[in-house]
Tab-separated table of C-alpha atoms and ligand atoms in Angstrom:
chain	number	residue	atom	x	y	z
A	602	VAL	CA	66.325	19.816	70.112
A	603	MET	CA	69.897	19.194	70.347
A	604	ARG	CA	71.270	22.186	71.870
A	605	GLU	CA	70.255	24.585	74.978
A	606	ARG	CA	69.060	28.088	73.991
A	607	LYS	CA	69.222	31.491	74.415
A	608	LYS	CA	66.028	33.072	75.208
A	609	LYS	CA	65.603	35.270	72.770
A	610	ALA	CA	62.529	37.098	70.721
A	611	ARG	CA	62.403	34.929	67.600
A	612	LEU	CA	60.052	34.341	64.597
A	613	ASP	CA	58.025	31.453	65.286
A	614	LEU	CA	58.058	28.895	62.616
A	615	ARG	CA	57.415	25.125	64.277
A	616	ASN	CA	54.148	24.895	62.678
A	617	PHE	CA	55.637	24.779	59.599
A	618	ASN	CA	56.251	20.512	60.487
A	619	GLN	CA	54.225	18.528	58.058
A	620	VAL	CA	54.886	17.037	55.193
A	621	ILE	CA	52.568	18.326	52.509
A	622	SER	CA	52.215	15.151	50.227
A	623	ILE	CA	54.691	12.333	48.420
A	624	ASP	CA	54.129	11.778	45.134
A	625	GLU	CA	55.260	8.196	44.003
A	626	SER	CA	55.676	8.496	40.350
A	627	LYS	CA	57.748	11.400	40.837
A	628	LYS	CA	59.635	10.211	43.577
A	629	GLU	CA	59.070	13.758	44.957
A	630	ALA	CA	58.151	14.900	48.659
A	631	GLU	CA	56.506	18.408	49.534
A	632	VAL	CA	57.551	19.184	52.772
A	633	GLU	CA	57.482	21.747	55.310
A	634	GLY	CA	60.646	23.317	56.526
A	635	CYS	CA	60.571	22.717	59.988
A	636	THR	CA	59.587	19.293	59.763
A	637	ASN	CA	62.193	16.784	60.960
A	638	PHE	CA	63.772	13.816	58.800
A	639	PHE	CA	62.908	11.512	61.467
A	640	ASP	CA	59.059	12.601	61.143
A	641	LEU	CA	59.558	12.424	56.966
A	642	VAL	CA	61.435	9.359	56.586
A	643	LYS	CA	58.246	7.847	58.208
A	644	GLU	CA	56.529	8.849	55.802
A	645	THR	CA	58.122	8.352	52.761
A	646	LEU	CA	58.935	4.720	54.068
A	647	LYS	CA	54.976	3.582	53.979
A	648	HIS	CA	55.534	4.268	50.145
A	649	GLY	CA	58.907	2.255	50.016
A	650	LEU	CA	61.061	5.887	49.734
A	651	ILE	CA	63.667	7.612	51.699
A	652	PRO	CA	64.875	11.307	50.400
A	653	LYS	CA	68.413	10.756	48.696
A	654	VAL	CA	70.461	11.794	51.813
A	655	VAL	CA	68.539	11.497	55.244
A	656	PRO	CA	71.500	13.379	58.118
A	657	GLU	CA	71.488	10.740	61.052
A	658	PHE	CA	70.090	12.608	63.928
A	659	ARG	CA	66.428	12.618	64.319
A	660	ALA	CA	66.103	16.061	64.914
A	661	ILE	CA	67.412	17.834	62.029
A	662	THR	CA	64.442	19.757	60.196
A	663	ILE	CA	64.752	20.426	56.610
A	664	GLY	CA	65.047	23.507	56.836
A	665	GLY	CA	68.445	23.901	59.080
A	666	ALA	CA	69.884	20.983	56.580
A	667	ILE	CA	69.436	23.312	54.041
A	668	SER	CA	70.809	26.007	55.350
A	669	GLY	CA	73.810	23.972	57.501
A	670	LEU	CA	75.272	21.166	55.575
A	671	GLY	CA	73.647	18.123	55.811
A	672	LEU	CA	75.075	15.236	55.050
A	673	GLU	CA	75.632	10.997	55.429
A	674	SER	CA	76.266	8.307	54.265
A	675	SER	CA	74.491	8.656	51.022
A	676	SER	CA	76.470	11.379	50.178
A	677	PHE	CA	79.661	10.083	48.292
A	678	LYS	CA	76.500	9.103	45.740
A	679	TYR	CA	74.894	12.094	46.279
A	680	GLY	CA	76.210	15.498	47.652
A	681	ILE	CA	74.771	17.339	50.547
A	682	VAL	CA	70.613	17.692	52.058
A	683	GLN	CA	70.254	21.144	49.006
A	684	GLU	CA	71.497	19.311	46.294
A	685	ASN	CA	68.893	17.037	46.715
A	686	VAL	CA	66.282	19.525	46.905
A	687	LYS	CA	64.555	20.637	43.447
A	688	GLU	CA	62.308	23.875	44.767
A	689	ILE	CA	62.325	26.254	48.334
A	690	THR	CA	60.083	28.565	49.496
A	691	MET	CA	61.473	30.914	51.133
A	692	LEU	CA	60.897	33.705	53.884
A	693	SER	CA	63.664	36.382	52.797
A	694	GLY	CA	64.204	40.000	53.375
A	695	LYS	CA	62.016	40.444	50.552
A	696	GLY	CA	58.932	38.193	51.464
A	697	ILE	CA	58.304	35.121	49.880
A	698	ILE	CA	60.128	33.900	47.138
A	699	THR	CA	60.548	30.890	45.312
A	700	CYS	CA	64.203	29.390	43.879
A	701	SER	CA	65.273	26.510	42.454
A	702	PRO	CA	68.714	25.705	40.637
A	703	LYS	CA	67.135	27.866	37.352
A	704	GLN	CA	64.488	30.752	39.451
A	705	TYR	CA	66.395	32.870	41.620
A	706	PRO	CA	69.460	30.597	41.367
A	707	ASP	CA	71.591	32.568	43.106
A	708	LEU	CA	69.805	32.717	46.210
A	709	PHE	CA	69.098	28.727	45.762
A	710	ASN	CA	72.806	28.268	45.344
A	711	ALA	CA	74.019	30.701	48.705
A	712	LEU	CA	72.162	28.672	50.977
A	713	PRO	CA	73.987	25.744	52.035
A	714	ASN	CA	75.947	26.898	54.912
A	715	SER	CA	73.973	30.364	54.957
A	716	PHE	CA	72.403	29.449	58.654
A	717	GLY	CA	69.323	31.058	58.445
A	718	SER	CA	71.321	34.306	57.252
A	719	LEU	CA	69.595	34.677	54.024
A	720	GLY	CA	66.102	33.823	55.085
A	721	TYR	CA	63.977	31.132	56.344
A	722	VAL	CA	62.706	27.613	54.715
A	723	LEU	CA	59.210	27.615	54.485
A	724	LYS	CA	58.749	24.632	52.499
A	725	CYS	CA	60.489	22.980	49.762
A	726	LYS	CA	60.332	19.838	47.493
A	727	ILE	CA	62.428	16.995	47.846
A	728	ASP	CA	63.886	14.198	45.867
A	729	LEU	CA	63.086	10.626	46.944
A	730	ILE	CA	64.430	6.945	46.163
A	731	LYS	CA	63.643	3.962	46.311
A	732	CYS	CA	64.468	1.729	49.152
A	733	LYS	CA	64.222	-1.688	50.791
A	734	LYS	CA	63.482	-3.130	54.535
A	735	TYR	CA	66.488	-3.461	54.977
A	736	VAL	CA	70.203	-2.383	55.270
A	737	LYS	CA	73.261	-4.984	54.787
A	738	MET	CA	76.600	-3.319	56.460
A	739	GLN	CA	79.622	-5.371	55.095
A	740	VAL	CA	82.614	-3.778	58.019
A	741	LEU	CA	85.808	-3.333	56.520
A	742	LYS	CA	88.834	-3.303	58.402
A	743	PHE	CA	92.251	-1.220	58.015
A	744	THR	CA	95.350	-0.419	60.214
A	745	ASP	CA	97.140	1.959	57.292
A	746	PRO	CA	95.823	5.256	57.067
A	747	LYS	CA	96.883	5.589	53.530
A	748	ILE	CA	95.117	2.759	52.153
A	749	TYR	CA	91.863	3.279	54.179
A	750	PHE	CA	91.829	7.124	53.216
A	751	LYS	CA	92.425	6.033	49.103
A	752	GLU	CA	89.524	3.879	49.214
A	753	LEU	CA	86.929	6.647	49.769
A	754	ASN	CA	88.046	7.542	45.888
A	755	ARG	CA	86.809	4.444	45.087
A	756	ASN	CA	83.810	4.194	42.969
A	757	LEU	CA	81.975	1.121	44.480
A	758	ASN	CA	79.072	0.401	43.617
A	759	VAL	CA	76.835	0.242	47.281
A	760	ASP	CA	74.139	2.528	48.729
A	761	PHE	CA	75.678	3.872	51.769
A	762	MET	CA	79.351	4.248	52.888
A	763	ASP	CA	80.881	5.842	56.504
A	764	GLY	CA	83.885	5.031	58.634
A	765	VAL	CA	84.843	5.117	62.080
A	766	VAL	CA	88.584	5.917	62.932
A	767	PHE	CA	89.555	3.753	66.740
A	768	SER	CA	92.928	5.053	66.241
A	769	PRO	CA	95.733	5.347	63.679
A	770	ASN	CA	95.584	1.704	63.200
A	771	HIS	CA	92.464	0.878	63.324
A	772	MET	CA	90.248	2.231	60.973
A	773	VAL	CA	86.396	0.287	59.575
A	774	LEU	CA	84.955	1.566	56.201
A	775	VAL	CA	80.849	0.504	56.676
A	776	LEU	CA	79.723	-0.137	53.286
A	777	GLY	CA	75.951	-0.648	53.035
A	778	THR	CA	73.582	-2.008	50.383
A	779	PHE	CA	69.922	-2.714	50.194
A	780	SER	CA	68.477	-5.389	51.165
A	781	ASP	CA	65.000	-7.137	50.988
A	782	SER	CA	65.971	-9.521	54.090
A	783	VAL	CA	67.980	-10.742	56.671
A	784	PRO	CA	69.409	-14.395	56.424
A	785	LYS	CA	68.801	-16.746	58.960
A	786	ASN	CA	72.002	-17.298	59.824
A	787	GLU	CA	73.465	-13.141	60.279
A	788	LYS	CA	73.295	-10.589	62.961
A	789	GLN	CA	70.770	-8.175	63.108
A	790	LEU	CA	71.410	-5.291	65.432
A	791	ASN	CA	69.366	-3.717	68.216
A	792	LEU	CA	70.564	-0.518	68.927
A	793	TYR	CA	68.660	-0.128	72.420
A	794	ARG	CA	70.909	-3.288	73.471
A	795	ASP	CA	73.562	-3.213	70.975
A	796	VAL	CA	75.969	0.563	71.022
A	797	PHE	CA	76.348	1.192	67.060
A	798	TYR	CA	79.988	1.899	67.162
A	799	VAL	CA	81.053	-0.924	69.785
A	800	CYS	CA	79.426	-3.405	66.877
A	801	LEU	CA	81.754	-1.958	64.373
A	802	GLN	CA	85.091	-1.210	66.984
A	803	LYS	CA	84.369	-5.300	68.207
A	804	SER	CA	83.995	-6.431	64.237
A	805	ASN	CA	86.054	-8.459	62.191
A	806	ASN	CA	86.615	-7.578	58.855
A	807	LYS	CA	84.344	-8.119	56.315
A	808	ASP	CA	81.925	-8.731	59.043
A	809	ILE	CA	78.111	-8.199	57.903
A	810	LEU	CA	75.453	-6.849	60.255
A	811	TYR	CA	72.147	-5.769	59.069
A	812	LEU	CA	69.537	-3.075	59.977
A	813	ASP	CA	65.983	-2.168	59.180
A	814	THR	CA	66.298	0.795	56.968
A	815	ALA	CA	65.252	3.156	59.911
A	816	ASN	CA	67.041	2.216	62.389
A	817	TYR	CA	70.020	2.158	59.590
A	818	LEU	CA	69.717	5.946	58.691
A	819	PHE	CA	69.073	7.247	62.549
A	820	ARG	CA	71.485	4.172	63.781
A	821	TRP	CA	74.028	7.535	64.762
A	822	ASP	CA	70.897	9.204	66.809
A	823	LYS	CA	70.471	6.901	70.272
A	824	ASP	CA	74.169	7.684	71.279
A	825	ALA	CA	74.908	10.992	69.528
A	826	PHE	CA	77.413	8.664	67.820
A	827	TRP	CA	79.417	8.305	71.066
A	828	GLY	CA	78.879	11.812	71.983
A	829	ILE	CA	77.142	10.640	75.121
A	830	GLN	CA	79.598	8.465	76.151
A	831	TYR	CA	82.625	10.743	77.060
A	832	SER	CA	82.008	10.920	80.806
A	833	LYS	CA	84.023	8.112	82.092
A	834	PRO	CA	81.492	7.852	85.347
A	835	ILE	CA	78.410	7.264	83.432
A	836	SER	CA	79.497	5.600	80.470
A	837	PRO	CA	79.456	1.729	81.784
A	838	ILE	CA	75.859	2.743	82.931
A	839	LEU	CA	75.119	3.649	79.172
A	840	HIS	CA	76.862	0.441	77.627
A	841	ASN	CA	74.551	-1.566	79.958
A	842	LYS	CA	72.390	-3.807	77.539
A	843	ILE	CA	69.852	-3.621	80.588
A	844	THR	CA	69.968	-0.459	81.322
A	845	ARG	CA	69.715	0.739	77.754
A	846	GLN	CA	66.947	-1.700	77.217
A	847	THR	CA	65.064	-0.497	80.761
A	848	ALA	CA	65.677	3.181	82.140
A	849	LEU	CA	67.921	4.591	79.620
A	850	ARG	CA	64.956	3.678	76.654
A	851	PRO	CA	63.347	6.829	76.855
A	852	ILE	CA	66.487	9.323	76.364
A	853	LEU	CA	68.295	7.750	74.072
A	854	ARG	CA	67.533	9.995	71.379
A	855	SER	CA	69.990	12.519	70.405
A	856	ASP	CA	66.806	14.916	71.113
A	857	ARG	CA	66.295	13.857	74.910
A	858	HIS	CA	70.117	14.236	75.168
A	859	LEU	CA	69.685	17.680	77.335
A	860	ALA	CA	69.081	15.919	81.136
A	861	LEU	CA	71.884	13.602	80.336
A	862	LYS	CA	74.608	16.588	79.102
A	863	LYS	CA	73.375	17.754	82.791
A	864	VAL	CA	74.536	14.788	84.736
A	865	ILE	CA	77.553	14.774	82.028
A	866	ASP	CA	78.558	18.711	83.155
A	867	TRP	CA	78.363	17.503	87.034
A	868	PHE	CA	81.099	14.951	86.746
A	869	SER	CA	83.405	16.780	84.185
A	870	PRO	CA	82.346	20.175	85.009
A	871	LYS	CA	82.297	23.201	82.107
A	872	ASP	CA	85.544	24.861	82.762
A	873	LYS	CA	87.797	22.111	83.103
A	874	TYR	CA	86.916	20.593	79.567
A	875	GLU	CA	86.287	21.679	76.342
A	876	GLU	CA	83.277	20.676	74.374
A	877	LEU	CA	84.782	19.432	71.042
A	878	ILE	CA	82.028	19.121	68.648
A	879	GLN	CA	83.368	19.704	65.169
A	880	ASP	CA	82.997	18.262	61.455
A	881	ILE	CA	85.988	19.177	59.610
A	882	GLY	CA	86.477	18.610	55.708
A	883	LEU	CA	89.732	17.529	53.651
A	884	GLN	CA	90.650	15.986	50.345
A	885	PRO	CA	91.400	11.945	50.797
A	886	LYS	CA	94.402	12.372	49.887
A	887	GLN	CA	95.290	15.041	52.775
A	888	MET	CA	93.926	13.319	55.704
A	889	PRO	CA	96.775	11.225	56.232
A	890	GLU	CA	99.098	14.362	57.093
A	891	PHE	CA	95.998	15.413	59.804
A	892	LEU	CA	95.297	11.958	60.922
A	893	ASN	CA	98.702	12.013	61.887
A	894	TRP	CA	98.664	15.979	62.922
A	895	TYR	CA	95.102	15.125	64.694
A	896	ASP	CA	96.816	12.285	67.037
A	897	LYS	CA	99.524	14.046	68.310
A	898	ASN	CA	97.359	17.705	68.959
A	899	VAL	CA	93.709	15.935	69.752
A	900	GLY	CA	93.520	12.453	69.845
A	901	ALA	CA	89.936	11.978	70.645
A	902	TYR	CA	88.530	8.624	69.026
A	903	PRO	CA	86.497	7.264	67.837
A	904	VAL	CA	86.361	10.049	64.927
A	905	TRP	CA	83.368	9.672	62.180
A	906	ILE	CA	84.499	9.670	58.533
A	907	CYS	CA	81.925	10.389	55.824
A	908	PRO	CA	82.955	10.958	52.305
A	909	LEU	CA	81.089	13.646	50.188
A	910	LYS	CA	81.051	14.548	46.850
A	911	LYS	CA	81.198	17.304	44.666
A	912	MET	CA	78.285	17.675	42.438
A	913	LYS	CA	78.227	20.711	40.868
A	914	PRO	CA	81.420	22.898	39.406
A	915	ASN	CA	83.678	24.871	41.452
A	916	GLY	CA	82.586	28.129	42.526
A	917	THR	CA	78.763	27.234	42.211
A	918	TYR	CA	77.783	27.850	46.207
A	919	PRO	CA	79.509	30.762	47.742
A	920	LEU	CA	79.730	29.055	51.165
A	921	PHE	CA	80.824	25.583	50.269
A	922	ASP	CA	83.427	24.648	47.673
A	923	PHE	CA	86.172	22.494	48.161
A	924	LYS	CA	88.954	21.263	45.664
A	925	GLY	CA	88.719	17.755	44.187
A	926	LYS	CA	86.102	15.345	43.240
A	927	ILE	CA	85.083	13.689	46.956
A	928	ILE	CA	85.222	15.923	50.237
A	929	VAL	CA	85.931	13.191	53.606
A	930	ASP	CA	84.446	14.866	56.753
A	931	PHE	CA	85.626	13.828	59.863
A	932	GLY	CA	83.730	14.417	63.172
A	933	PHE	CA	84.823	14.293	66.200
A	934	TYR	CA	82.458	14.829	69.377
A	935	THR	CA	83.619	15.018	72.751
A	936	ARG	CA	84.787	16.572	75.466
A	937	LEU	CA	88.232	17.101	76.422
A	938	GLU	CA	90.315	18.123	79.652
A	939	LEU	CA	91.988	21.195	79.426
A	940	LYS	CA	95.605	21.220	80.666
A	941	PRO	CA	97.291	23.997	82.906
A	942	GLY	CA	98.052	27.033	80.215
A	943	MET	CA	95.362	26.112	77.582
A	944	SER	CA	92.764	28.397	76.676
A	945	LYS	CA	88.786	27.442	77.067
A	946	ASN	CA	88.995	26.777	73.352
A	947	HIS	CA	92.461	25.735	72.713
A	948	HIS	CA	91.775	22.635	70.449
A	949	VAL	CA	88.814	24.493	68.156
A	950	ARG	CA	91.452	26.958	67.915
A	951	ILE	CA	94.586	24.845	66.992
A	952	VAL	CA	91.960	23.035	64.329
A	953	ASP	CA	90.542	25.898	63.226
A	954	ALA	CA	94.353	26.896	62.233
A	955	LYS	CA	95.254	23.644	60.791
A	956	ILE	CA	92.318	23.770	58.590
A	957	MET	CA	93.009	27.250	57.183
A	958	LYS	CA	96.360	25.823	56.776
A	959	MET	CA	96.097	22.959	54.519
A	960	GLY	CA	92.880	24.635	52.425
A	961	GLY	CA	90.226	22.646	54.255
A	962	MET	CA	86.494	23.909	55.416
A	963	LYS	CA	84.282	22.664	58.561
A	964	GLY	CA	81.144	22.231	59.168
A	965	LEU	CA	79.959	25.842	60.840
A	966	TYR	CA	77.059	24.858	63.208
A	967	SER	CA	79.850	24.585	65.931
A	968	LYS	CA	82.281	26.835	67.479
A	969	ASN	CA	84.257	28.433	65.468
A	970	THR	CA	86.983	30.423	66.489
A	971	TYR	CA	88.222	32.289	62.967
A	972	SER	CA	88.478	36.328	62.698
A	973	GLU	CA	86.298	37.678	59.930
A	974	LYS	CA	89.030	38.206	57.480
A	975	GLU	CA	90.302	34.728	58.136
A	976	PHE	CA	86.722	33.290	57.283
A	977	TRP	CA	86.447	35.545	54.535
A	978	GLN	CA	89.866	33.984	52.821
A	979	ILE	CA	88.071	30.821	52.892
A	980	TYR	CA	84.295	32.044	51.839
A	981	ASP	CA	83.583	34.060	49.131
A	982	LYS	CA	82.400	37.153	50.392
A	983	ASN	CA	81.542	38.788	47.143
A	984	ALA	CA	78.324	36.171	45.779
A	985	TYR	CA	77.448	35.816	49.267
A	986	MET	CA	77.115	39.737	50.351
A	987	LYS	CA	75.390	39.968	46.769
A	988	ALA	CA	72.941	37.515	47.336
A	989	LYS	CA	72.434	38.792	50.668
A	990	LYS	CA	71.930	42.469	49.751
A	991	LYS	CA	69.279	41.210	47.330
A	992	TYR	CA	67.189	39.286	49.296
A	993	ASP	CA	67.725	40.832	52.660
A	994	PRO	CA	68.562	44.854	51.672
A	995	LYS	CA	67.266	45.381	55.433
A	996	GLY	CA	69.568	43.332	56.921
A	997	ILE	CA	66.504	42.103	58.449
A	998	PHE	CA	68.657	38.453	59.042
A	999	PRO	CA	72.087	39.076	60.926
A	1000	ASP	CA	75.109	38.412	57.692
A	1001	VAL	CA	76.289	34.695	58.035
A	1002	TYR	CA	79.803	35.365	60.215
A	1003	GLN	CA	77.530	37.094	63.144
A	1004	LYS	CA	75.674	34.520	63.017
A	1005	ILE	CA	78.319	31.166	63.369
A	1006	ILE	CA	80.331	33.199	65.960
A	1007	ARG	CA	77.320	33.872	68.065
A	1008	GLU	CA	76.146	30.578	68.016
B	1570	FAD	C1	75.785	17.970	67.836
B	1570	FAD	C2	75.576	18.313	66.464
B	1570	FAD	C3	75.786	17.266	65.506
B	1570	FAD	C4	75.398	17.414	64.280
B	1570	FAD	N1	76.175	16.200	63.110
B	1570	FAD	C5	76.073	16.521	62.088
B	1570	FAD	C6	76.348	15.064	61.319
B	1570	FAD	O1	76.745	14.202	61.583
B	1570	FAD	N2	75.695	15.493	59.734
B	1570	FAD	C7	75.162	16.100	59.670
B	1570	FAD	O2	74.501	16.752	58.464
B	1570	FAD	N3	74.745	17.582	60.341
B	1570	FAD	C8	74.928	17.594	61.596
B	1570	FAD	N4	75.228	18.600	62.469
B	1570	FAD	C9	74.877	19.698	61.885
B	1570	FAD	C10	73.360	20.173	61.939
B	1570	FAD	O3	72.732	19.123	60.296
B	1570	FAD	C11	73.258	21.622	61.020
B	1570	FAD	O4	73.519	22.185	62.880
B	1570	FAD	C12	71.814	22.110	60.953
B	1570	FAD	O5	71.659	23.393	60.411
B	1570	FAD	C13	70.960	21.505	61.672
B	1570	FAD	O6	69.208	21.442	61.678
B	1570	FAD	P1	68.162	22.025	62.676
B	1570	FAD	O7	67.168	21.597	61.790
B	1570	FAD	O8	68.501	20.706	63.975
B	1570	FAD	O9	68.554	23.412	63.073
B	1570	FAD	P2	68.353	24.325	64.105
B	1570	FAD	O10	69.725	23.907	65.146
B	1570	FAD	O11	67.648	24.674	64.842
B	1570	FAD	O12	69.252	25.585	63.666
B	1570	FAD	C14	70.765	25.441	62.869
B	1570	FAD	C15	70.606	26.898	62.181
B	1570	FAD	O13	70.430	26.393	60.652
B	1570	FAD	C16	69.004	27.775	60.606
B	1570	FAD	N5	67.550	26.994	60.575
B	1570	FAD	C17	66.950	26.088	61.261
B	1570	FAD	N6	65.485	25.898	60.500
B	1570	FAD	C18	65.411	26.991	59.309
B	1570	FAD	C19	64.870	27.577	58.370
B	1570	FAD	N7	64.057	26.371	58.412
B	1570	FAD	N8	65.490	27.872	57.403
B	1570	FAD	C20	66.859	28.838	57.215
B	1570	FAD	N9	67.781	28.264	58.427
B	1570	FAD	C21	67.332	27.660	59.544
B	1570	FAD	C22	69.244	27.992	61.824
B	1570	FAD	O14	68.568	29.580	62.003
B	1570	FAD	C23	70.095	27.949	62.681
B	1570	FAD	O15	71.042	28.733	62.424
B	1570	FAD	C24	75.202	18.330	63.516
B	1570	FAD	C25	74.928	19.495	64.592
B	1570	FAD	C26	74.718	19.456	65.421
B	1570	FAD	C27	74.413	20.483	66.887
């Protein structure tokens, strides 16, 4: 678990956590809904295969990523996790239903961003691709946001693309390609020793780094990007090569960070700080304007950048729609001091307002300050409610707005 749960009666589906089968010839895995991506990748790698999109935290489950918006550095090619799933068996409000783009498509398409409000994913068939043993990363450095965000629109022949903004004049793009081996003179990272984002920050233009494929896919997991670094007193310990490889080693996993968060809370009491874990989405051409606004009004760095390709025509998904061919995920994961006069959700509130004004969208997994009216100005209420009434006529599951405001 990455977050503390409020205890309440709930259906326990944790045992639905098995990889049922892997079909090498069809390049497809049948997998239960609560299987996490780390366990799935462990199995698929035995066949030289991986899912097309693997969210970067090891504990994210297939069902959670389908009903959230699972994306990663292959999303510039393959879109969100749900778009690489052929068939989903759900426990809906009307019983067990198997849906796909052809069978009950209204249910299938309403799932991205629905957060369990239409039922639970029990199992699914997920697409796989061939991979190689290593990923070669080329780090490109930029100093002009206009040029940087334009680059994300280019159709580059690589397997992975993401980036990090360290400041408005220090941005990196990381282009990943599969590789069979690591040349002798090249650097292979060890993520217990090396903090991944620091390696990117220190890289020169066109530097080459290598990771084996499993470590590449979960390269952001150990430090939750830089999310566990925001407490200044403990940050040096988390960056230290020796403590990382010894005492810290067992907890350098996103699903074991809760204990660490308690220590951070002690140094940065929650009432004095605002937790800011947000992923917002805008078109590449809007990003320089947003970055300029963000720098003045939020100013927390680093920021994760991940391009996501539109795979289906507008209007396909009621809870996930955007203008243009590509949307850029701009993710910031930190804790900011609240200055006198700021409300406890100050930064989330101003980000939500800015995104609404610019016609963007955001990952709903984190804190949201939208009123119900504002929320349904962004998403397609008619199509979602139609599916909700059809597949959950008795309202067994809360609707998506109630869920994202409560969580
Ligand atoms: C700190 C943090 C950072 C994140 N960063 C990223 C990121 O960089 N990239 C990315 O792709 N995503 C990211 N996410 C979002 C993540 O993909 C979604 O929150 C996803 O829904 C989490 O899946 P989970 O398996 O952990 O589900 P949980 O956190 O357990 O649940 C999340 C929601 O999904 C629903 N859900 C869970 N399992 C199922 C199921 N089997 N069927 C139907 N609904 C279900 C739950 O009801 C709940 O509403 C992040 C989330 C957090 C908390």
